[in-house]
Amino acid sequence: MSDCLFCKMAAGEITPDIVYQDDEILAFRDINPKAPTHILIIPKKHIPSVAEAQAEDIALLGKIQLVAAQLAEELGLKAEGFRLVSNAGKNAGQEVFHLHYHLIGGAPLGIYW
Ligand code: 5GP
Ligand code: ZN
């Protein structure tokens, strides 16, 4: 997807503040953090949102959750807790239509965040 911001990050055309990457997954700091720690975790493969994920993506989605848990530990979020959330569509306020999971923590979080 040539016009997708997160595809450009996955391809290395734009370099965010990366905290983890492997051949399938990229994790980086959100440019507008809503909590003391706010990481975005994306598959390098373009999937518009979790609503469009397919059975072939099961292993990839599972791996993202394990990476999230690993990052939560490395970034000091595990003891006090954290949230892992993915927005899909209008009511969720999705702004970037490339699947991403927000890993947020570092302070008590509100009901929706
Ligand atoms: P959504 O609302 O789609 O779930 O979340 C999109 C997130 O991407 C927002 O939290 C927003 O701050 C973040 N974001 C948008 N553009 C950029 C960017 O260029 N770099 C980084 N690091 N984050 C971005
Ligand atoms: Zn994309």
Coordinates of C-alpha atoms in Angstrom, one line a residue, residues 2-112:
S2 CA 2.1 2.9 -1.3
D3 CA -0.1 5.6 0.4
C4 CA -0.2 3.9 3.8
L5 CA 1.8 5.6 6.6
F6 CA 2.5 2.4 8.6
C7 CA 3.5 0.5 5.4
K8 CA 6.1 3.2 4.8
M9 CA 7.4 2.6 8.3
A10 CA 7.4 -1.1 7.8
A11 CA 9.4 -0.6 4.6
G12 CA 11.9 1.7 6.2
E13 CA 10.9 4.7 4.1
I14 CA 9.9 6.6 7.3
T15 CA 11.7 5.8 10.5
P16 CA 9.7 6.2 13.8
D17 CA 11.2 5.7 17.3
I18 CA 11.5 1.9 17.1
V19 CA 11.4 -0.2 20.2
Y20 CA 11.2 -3.7 18.6
Q21 CA 11.2 -5.2 15.1
D22 CA 11.6 -8.5 13.4
D23 CA 10.7 -9.8 9.9
E24 CA 7.0 -9.6 10.6
I25 CA 6.4 -7.0 13.3
L26 CA 7.4 -3.4 14.0
A27 CA 6.8 -1.6 17.4
F28 CA 7.5 2.1 17.9
R29 CA 6.5 5.0 20.1
D30 CA 3.3 6.9 19.3
I31 CA 4.0 10.4 18.1
N32 CA 1.2 11.8 20.3
P33 CA 1.3 9.6 23.5
K34 CA -1.9 9.3 25.5
A35 CA -0.1 7.8 28.5
P36 CA 3.5 7.9 29.9
T37 CA 4.3 4.9 27.8
H38 CA 2.4 4.6 24.5
I39 CA 3.7 2.1 21.9
L40 CA 2.2 1.1 18.6
I41 CA 2.7 -2.5 17.5
I42 CA 2.0 -3.3 13.8
P43 CA 2.3 -6.2 11.5
K44 CA 4.5 -5.3 8.5
K45 CA 1.8 -6.9 6.3
H46 CA -0.9 -4.4 5.4
I47 CA -4.2 -5.4 7.1
P48 CA -6.6 -2.4 7.4
S49 CA -7.9 -3.4 10.9
V50 CA -8.5 -6.4 13.0
A51 CA -12.0 -6.5 11.4
E52 CA -10.3 -7.5 8.1
A53 CA -7.9 -10.1 9.6
Q54 CA -8.1 -13.5 8.0
A55 CA -7.5 -17.1 9.3
E56 CA -4.1 -17.0 7.6
D57 CA -3.2 -14.1 10.1
I58 CA -3.8 -16.1 13.3
A59 CA -0.2 -16.8 14.0
L60 CA 0.8 -13.2 13.2
L61 CA -1.9 -11.8 15.6
G62 CA -0.9 -14.2 18.3
K63 CA 2.8 -13.2 17.9
I64 CA 1.9 -9.5 18.2
Q65 CA 0.3 -10.2 21.6
L66 CA 3.4 -12.1 22.8
V67 CA 5.6 -9.2 21.6
A68 CA 3.3 -6.8 23.4
A69 CA 3.8 -8.8 26.7
Q70 CA 7.5 -8.9 26.2
L71 CA 7.7 -5.1 25.6
A72 CA 5.5 -4.5 28.6
E73 CA 8.0 -6.3 30.7
E74 CA 11.0 -4.6 29.1
L75 CA 9.4 -1.1 29.4
G76 CA 8.5 -1.7 33.1
L77 CA 4.7 -1.9 32.6
K78 CA 4.2 -5.4 33.8
A79 CA 4.1 -4.9 37.6
E80 CA 1.5 -2.1 37.6
G81 CA -0.4 -3.3 34.5
F82 CA -1.0 -2.0 31.0
R83 CA -3.6 -2.0 28.2
L84 CA -3.4 -3.5 24.8
V85 CA -6.1 -2.2 22.4
S86 CA -6.8 -2.0 18.7
N87 CA -9.3 0.4 17.3
A88 CA -11.4 -0.7 14.3
G89 CA -13.6 1.7 12.4
K90 CA -15.5 5.0 13.0
N91 CA -16.9 4.5 16.5
A92 CA -13.5 3.5 17.8
G93 CA -11.9 6.6 16.2
Q94 CA -9.5 4.6 14.0
E95 CA -7.2 7.2 12.3
V96 CA -4.6 5.0 10.6
F97 CA -6.1 2.1 8.5
H98 CA -3.2 -0.3 8.9
L99 CA -3.8 -2.7 11.8
H100 CA -2.0 -1.5 15.0
Y101 CA -2.2 -2.3 18.7
H102 CA -1.8 0.4 21.3
L103 CA 0.3 -0.7 24.2
I104 CA -0.3 1.9 26.9
G105 CA 0.7 2.2 30.6
G106 CA 2.8 3.9 33.1
A107 CA -0.2 5.5 35.0
P108 CA -3.8 4.5 35.9
L109 CA -5.8 4.4 32.6
G110 CA -9.3 5.7 32.0
I111 CA -12.3 3.6 31.1
Y112 CA -11.7 4.0 27.4

